[in-house]
XYZ file of C-alpha atoms in Angstrom:
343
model
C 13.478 10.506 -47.643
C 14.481 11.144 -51.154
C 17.192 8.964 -51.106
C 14.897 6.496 -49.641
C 12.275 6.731 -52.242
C 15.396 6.694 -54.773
C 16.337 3.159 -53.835
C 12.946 1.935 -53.482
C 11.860 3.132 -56.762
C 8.742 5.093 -55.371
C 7.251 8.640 -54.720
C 7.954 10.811 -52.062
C 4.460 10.656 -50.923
C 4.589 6.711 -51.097
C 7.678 6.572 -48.900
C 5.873 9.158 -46.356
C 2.762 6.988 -46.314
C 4.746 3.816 -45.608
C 6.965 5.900 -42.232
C 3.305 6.565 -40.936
C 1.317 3.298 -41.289
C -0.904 4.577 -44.221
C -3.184 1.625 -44.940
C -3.511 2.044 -48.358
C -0.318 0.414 -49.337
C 0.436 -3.181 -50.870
C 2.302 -5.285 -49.458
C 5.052 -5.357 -51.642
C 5.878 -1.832 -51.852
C 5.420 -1.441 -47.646
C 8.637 -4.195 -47.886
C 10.220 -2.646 -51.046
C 10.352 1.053 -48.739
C 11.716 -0.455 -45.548
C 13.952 -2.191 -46.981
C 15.766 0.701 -48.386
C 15.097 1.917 -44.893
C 17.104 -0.119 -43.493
C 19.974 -0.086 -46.075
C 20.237 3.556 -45.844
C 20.227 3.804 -42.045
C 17.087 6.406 -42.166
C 15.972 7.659 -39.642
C 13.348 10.560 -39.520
C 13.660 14.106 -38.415
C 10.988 14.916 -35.866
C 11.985 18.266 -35.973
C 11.177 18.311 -39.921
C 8.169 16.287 -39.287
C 6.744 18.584 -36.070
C 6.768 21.654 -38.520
C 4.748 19.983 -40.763
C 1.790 18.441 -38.840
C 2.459 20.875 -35.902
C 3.043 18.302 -33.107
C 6.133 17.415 -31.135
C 4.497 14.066 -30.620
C 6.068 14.423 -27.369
C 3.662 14.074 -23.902
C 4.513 15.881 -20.497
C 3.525 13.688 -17.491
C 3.576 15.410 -13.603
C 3.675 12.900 -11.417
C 4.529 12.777 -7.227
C 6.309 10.591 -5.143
C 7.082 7.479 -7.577
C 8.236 5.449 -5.017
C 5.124 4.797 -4.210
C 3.601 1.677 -5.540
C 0.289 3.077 -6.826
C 1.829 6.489 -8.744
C 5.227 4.802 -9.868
C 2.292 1.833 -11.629
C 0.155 4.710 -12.655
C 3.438 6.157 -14.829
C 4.574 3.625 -15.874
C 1.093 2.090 -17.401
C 0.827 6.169 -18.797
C 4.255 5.893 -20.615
C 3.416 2.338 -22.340
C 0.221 3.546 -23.387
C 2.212 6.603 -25.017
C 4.501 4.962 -26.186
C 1.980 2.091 -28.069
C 0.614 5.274 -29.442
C 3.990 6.722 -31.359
C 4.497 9.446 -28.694
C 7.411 10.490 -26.539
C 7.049 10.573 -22.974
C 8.736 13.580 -20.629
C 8.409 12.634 -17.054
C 8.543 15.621 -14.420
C 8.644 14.302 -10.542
C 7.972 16.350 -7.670
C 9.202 15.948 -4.516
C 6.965 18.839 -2.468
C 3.038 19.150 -3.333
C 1.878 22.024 -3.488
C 0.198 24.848 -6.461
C 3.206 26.254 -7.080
C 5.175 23.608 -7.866
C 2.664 21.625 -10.117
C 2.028 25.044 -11.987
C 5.721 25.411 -12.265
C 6.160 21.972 -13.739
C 3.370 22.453 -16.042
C 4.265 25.704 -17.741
C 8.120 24.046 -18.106
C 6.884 21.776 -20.030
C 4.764 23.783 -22.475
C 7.604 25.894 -23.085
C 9.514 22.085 -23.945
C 6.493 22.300 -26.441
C 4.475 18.860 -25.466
C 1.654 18.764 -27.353
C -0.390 17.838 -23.944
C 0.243 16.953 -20.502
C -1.183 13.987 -17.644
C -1.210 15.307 -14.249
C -0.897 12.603 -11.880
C -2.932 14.403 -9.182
C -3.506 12.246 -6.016
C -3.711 14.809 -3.715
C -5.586 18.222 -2.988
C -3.266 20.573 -3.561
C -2.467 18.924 -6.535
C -5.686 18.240 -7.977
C -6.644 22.029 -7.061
C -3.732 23.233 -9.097
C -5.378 21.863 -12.265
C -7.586 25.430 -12.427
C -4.372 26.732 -13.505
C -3.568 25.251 -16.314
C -2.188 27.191 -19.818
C -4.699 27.978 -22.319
C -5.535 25.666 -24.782
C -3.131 23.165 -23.377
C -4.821 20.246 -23.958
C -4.361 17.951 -20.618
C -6.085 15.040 -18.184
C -5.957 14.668 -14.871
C -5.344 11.174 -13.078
C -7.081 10.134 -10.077
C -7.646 13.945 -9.539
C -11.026 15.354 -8.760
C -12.965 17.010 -11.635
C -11.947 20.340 -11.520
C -13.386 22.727 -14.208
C -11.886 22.384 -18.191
C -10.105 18.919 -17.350
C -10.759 15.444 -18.307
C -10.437 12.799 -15.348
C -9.478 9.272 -15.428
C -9.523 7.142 -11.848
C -9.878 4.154 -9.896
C -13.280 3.614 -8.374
C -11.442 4.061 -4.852
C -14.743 3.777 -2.868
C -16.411 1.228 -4.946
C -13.186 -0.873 -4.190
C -13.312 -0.064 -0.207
C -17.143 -0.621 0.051
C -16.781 -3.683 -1.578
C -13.630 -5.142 0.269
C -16.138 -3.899 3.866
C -18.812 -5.528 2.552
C -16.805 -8.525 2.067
C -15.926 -8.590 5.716
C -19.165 -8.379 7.049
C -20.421 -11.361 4.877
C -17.733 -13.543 6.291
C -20.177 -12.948 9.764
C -17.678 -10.162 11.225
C -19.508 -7.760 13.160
C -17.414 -4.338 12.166
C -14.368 -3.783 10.274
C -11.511 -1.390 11.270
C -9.734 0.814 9.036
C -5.870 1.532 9.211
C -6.454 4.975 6.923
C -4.144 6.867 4.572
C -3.234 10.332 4.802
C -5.870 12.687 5.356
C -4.449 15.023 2.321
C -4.813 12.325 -0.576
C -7.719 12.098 -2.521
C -7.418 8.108 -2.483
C -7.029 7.848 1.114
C -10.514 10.017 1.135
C -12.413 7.980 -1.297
C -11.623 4.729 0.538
C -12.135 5.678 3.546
C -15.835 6.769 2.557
C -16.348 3.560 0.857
C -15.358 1.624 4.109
C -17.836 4.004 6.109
C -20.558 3.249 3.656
C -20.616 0.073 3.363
C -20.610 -0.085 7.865
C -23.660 2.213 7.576
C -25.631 0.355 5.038
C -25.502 -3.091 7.737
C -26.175 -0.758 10.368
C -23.043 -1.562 11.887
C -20.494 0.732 14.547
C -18.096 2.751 12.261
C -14.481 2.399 14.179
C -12.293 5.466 14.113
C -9.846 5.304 11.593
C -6.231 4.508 12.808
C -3.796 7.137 10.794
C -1.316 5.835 8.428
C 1.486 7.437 5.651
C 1.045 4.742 3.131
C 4.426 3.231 4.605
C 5.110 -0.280 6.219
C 6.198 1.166 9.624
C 3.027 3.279 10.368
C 0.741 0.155 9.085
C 3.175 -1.796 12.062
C 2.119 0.753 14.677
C -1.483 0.703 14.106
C -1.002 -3.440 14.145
C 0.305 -2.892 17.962
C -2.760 -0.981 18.464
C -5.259 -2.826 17.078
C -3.268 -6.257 18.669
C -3.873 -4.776 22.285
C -7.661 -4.983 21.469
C -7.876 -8.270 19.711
C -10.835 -9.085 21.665
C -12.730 -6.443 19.980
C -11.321 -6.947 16.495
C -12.232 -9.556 13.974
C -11.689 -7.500 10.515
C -9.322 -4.847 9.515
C -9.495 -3.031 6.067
C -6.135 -1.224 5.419
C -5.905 1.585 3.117
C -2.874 -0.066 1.264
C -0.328 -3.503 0.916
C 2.275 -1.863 2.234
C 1.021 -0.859 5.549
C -1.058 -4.362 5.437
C 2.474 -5.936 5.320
C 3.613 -3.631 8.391
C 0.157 -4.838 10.358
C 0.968 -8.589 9.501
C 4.310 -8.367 11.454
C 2.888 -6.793 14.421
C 0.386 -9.176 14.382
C 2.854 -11.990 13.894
C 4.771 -10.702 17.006
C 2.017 -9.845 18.961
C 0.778 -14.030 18.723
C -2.469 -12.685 16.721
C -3.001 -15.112 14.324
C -4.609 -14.414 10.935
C -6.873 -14.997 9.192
C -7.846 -17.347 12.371
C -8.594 -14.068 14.897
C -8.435 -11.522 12.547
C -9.073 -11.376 8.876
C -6.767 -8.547 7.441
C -7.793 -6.715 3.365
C -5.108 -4.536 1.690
C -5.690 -2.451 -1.126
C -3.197 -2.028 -4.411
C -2.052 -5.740 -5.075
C 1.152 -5.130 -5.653
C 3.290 -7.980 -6.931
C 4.276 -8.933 -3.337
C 0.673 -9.513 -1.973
C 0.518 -13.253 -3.108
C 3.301 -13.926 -1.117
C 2.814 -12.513 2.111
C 1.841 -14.575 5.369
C -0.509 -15.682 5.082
C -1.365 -14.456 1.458
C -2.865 -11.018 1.538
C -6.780 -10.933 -0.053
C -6.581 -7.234 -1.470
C -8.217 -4.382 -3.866
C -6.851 -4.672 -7.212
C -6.303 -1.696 -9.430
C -6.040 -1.443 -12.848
C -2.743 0.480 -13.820
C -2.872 -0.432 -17.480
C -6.254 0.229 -17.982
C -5.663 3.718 -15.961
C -3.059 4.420 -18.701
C -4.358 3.687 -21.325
C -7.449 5.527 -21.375
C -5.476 8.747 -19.766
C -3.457 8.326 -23.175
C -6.838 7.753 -25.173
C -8.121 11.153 -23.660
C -5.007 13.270 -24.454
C -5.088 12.227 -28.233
C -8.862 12.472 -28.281
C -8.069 16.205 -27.503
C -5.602 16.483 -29.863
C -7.646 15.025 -32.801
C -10.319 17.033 -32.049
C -10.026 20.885 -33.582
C -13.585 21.900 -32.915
C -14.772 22.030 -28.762
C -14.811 19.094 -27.154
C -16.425 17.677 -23.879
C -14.354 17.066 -20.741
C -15.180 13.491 -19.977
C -14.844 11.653 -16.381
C -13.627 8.013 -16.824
C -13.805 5.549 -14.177
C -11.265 2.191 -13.505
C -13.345 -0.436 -11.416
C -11.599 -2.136 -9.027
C -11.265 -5.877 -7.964
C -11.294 -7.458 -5.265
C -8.578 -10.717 -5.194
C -9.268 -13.021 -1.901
C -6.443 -14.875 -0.712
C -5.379 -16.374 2.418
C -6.065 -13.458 4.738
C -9.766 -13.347 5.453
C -11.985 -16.411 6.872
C -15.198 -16.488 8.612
C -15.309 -14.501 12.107
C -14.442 -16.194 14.768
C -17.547 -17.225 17.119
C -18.077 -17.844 20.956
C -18.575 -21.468 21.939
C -22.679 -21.878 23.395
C -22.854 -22.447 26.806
C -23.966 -26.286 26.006
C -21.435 -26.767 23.870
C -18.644 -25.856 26.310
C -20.510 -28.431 29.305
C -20.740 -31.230 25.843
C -16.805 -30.912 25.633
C -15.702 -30.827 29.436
C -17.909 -33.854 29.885
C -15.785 -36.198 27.228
């Protein structure tokens, strides 16, 4: 930095207010100092730089099973948000969910010496491992339930669920099925008590959920089910794309025809949806937004010396109608059916 400020024909202090976006510099002297940057090759050392403001600038993020569509968007909108914001990002996956394992992962990564952590926390056991956390560690929780000294940032899972039902039922169908996620996921929960809701409200039966894993091939064999009663079925919600995409095909095989017999909803959106067959109407969720405010939180903590309040932040959803959903299907009237057969 010396040599920097050297060539540049400035202070010390000038050349460290340039490096960290100090506003109160002209113009000319910003371009003067990275200019010599750049002849120099300087780079800075965040070793140097964490013993004198005391941060790492580096972020711990847990996350589970980023294969998944909805977590593996949730990181990845969690990294660019941390990264926007001058921070390194260290990214610990688990394979197994359970206390243990998030509490191990946690306490690795204080020792790494993160100056917070995001717990991607979709689950119970997850989201019940939060209690745990280090001492003054500052940390937020995503789609995790609210859980004592933590900040929480989610989707509006049963807003999104109630709406997508409530949908349905204005397109005249009577009741709408549900193809369910897994019982242990905090998502799964939400939407299926949105989709319940919004049944009750109308006064309408409530279906028992068919049980799916999030995957394509249990979303195919609750479409065989649901096929064999097509009489009874006008309107499935399903608790994610991926098994909508596995209900399509055994709908497709089965001769069902949608949106014409049945009108299907996913949930997600993922890039895929719009090109589905026929195009799959769906919940939208806001990864970016999810992200971004997760990232907001942290350095909200971190900014903060004196006690702060643990805040609850909420993503609403949106619903994107496509090709999938139509009007119910309705009997022909008795007189209608005599009107035809007579031409």
């Amino acid at each position: 930095m010396a040599d920097v400020a050297r060539l540049a024909g400035v202070s010390h202090m000038t050349v460290s207010r340039v490096l960290n976006g100090h506003p109160r510099v002209r113009a000319e002297t910003r371009a003067r100092v990275l200019h010599a940057v750049d002849v120099l090759g300087y780079r800075r050392n965040l070793t140097a730089r964490a013993l004198v403001t005391r941060r790492s600038h580096r972020l711990g993020v847990v996350s589970f099973d980023t294969i998944l569509y909805g977590p593996a968007s949730t990181v990845y909108g969690i990294e660019q948000a941390a990264r926007q914001a001058g921070y390194f990002v260290t990214i610990m996956s688990l394979r197994t969910i359970d206390r243990a394992g998030v509490n191990e992962a946690i306490g690795h990564l204080a020792e790494q010496g993160v100056d917070g952590v995001v717990v991607v926390a979709p689950q119970h056991a997850a989201a019940e491992a939060l209690a745990d956390l280090p001492a003054g560690l500052p940390a937020v929780a995503v789609e995790g339930r609210h859980h004592g000294e933590v900040s929480v940032v989610c989707v509006d899972q049963y807003e999104g669920a109630r709406q997508a039902t409530a949908y349905l039922l204005g397109l005249g169908h009577e009741t709408v099925w549900h193809v369910s996620g897994p019982d242990d996921w905090l998502e799964a929960e939400g939407r299926r008590a949105g989709w319940r809701a919004a049944l009750s409200a109308a006064g309408r039966a409530v279906p028992d959920p068919l049980p799916g894993d999030w995957t394509p091939r249990s979303g195919y064999r609750a479409g065989k089910m649901l096929a064999r009663r097509v009489a009874d079925v006008t309107a499935v919600l399903v608790a994610n794309d991926q098994m909508a995409l596995g209900l399509l095909r055994a709908f497709s095989e089965a001769g069902v025809r949608v949106p014409e017999q049945v009108s299907v909803v996913g949930f997600d959106d993922i890039p895929e949806a719009a090109y589905f067959t026929p195009a799959l109407t769906t919940v939208r969720q806001d990864f970016g937004e999810v992200g971004r405010l997760s990232i907001g939180l942290l350095l909200k903590q971190l900014d903060r010396a004196e006690a702060f309040g643990h805040e609850h932040l909420i993503v609403p959803p949106q619903l994107i109608a496509r090709d999938s959903t139509d009007r119910a299907r309705t009997a022909p009237q008795v007189g209608q059916v005599l009107s035809t057969r007579r031409h």
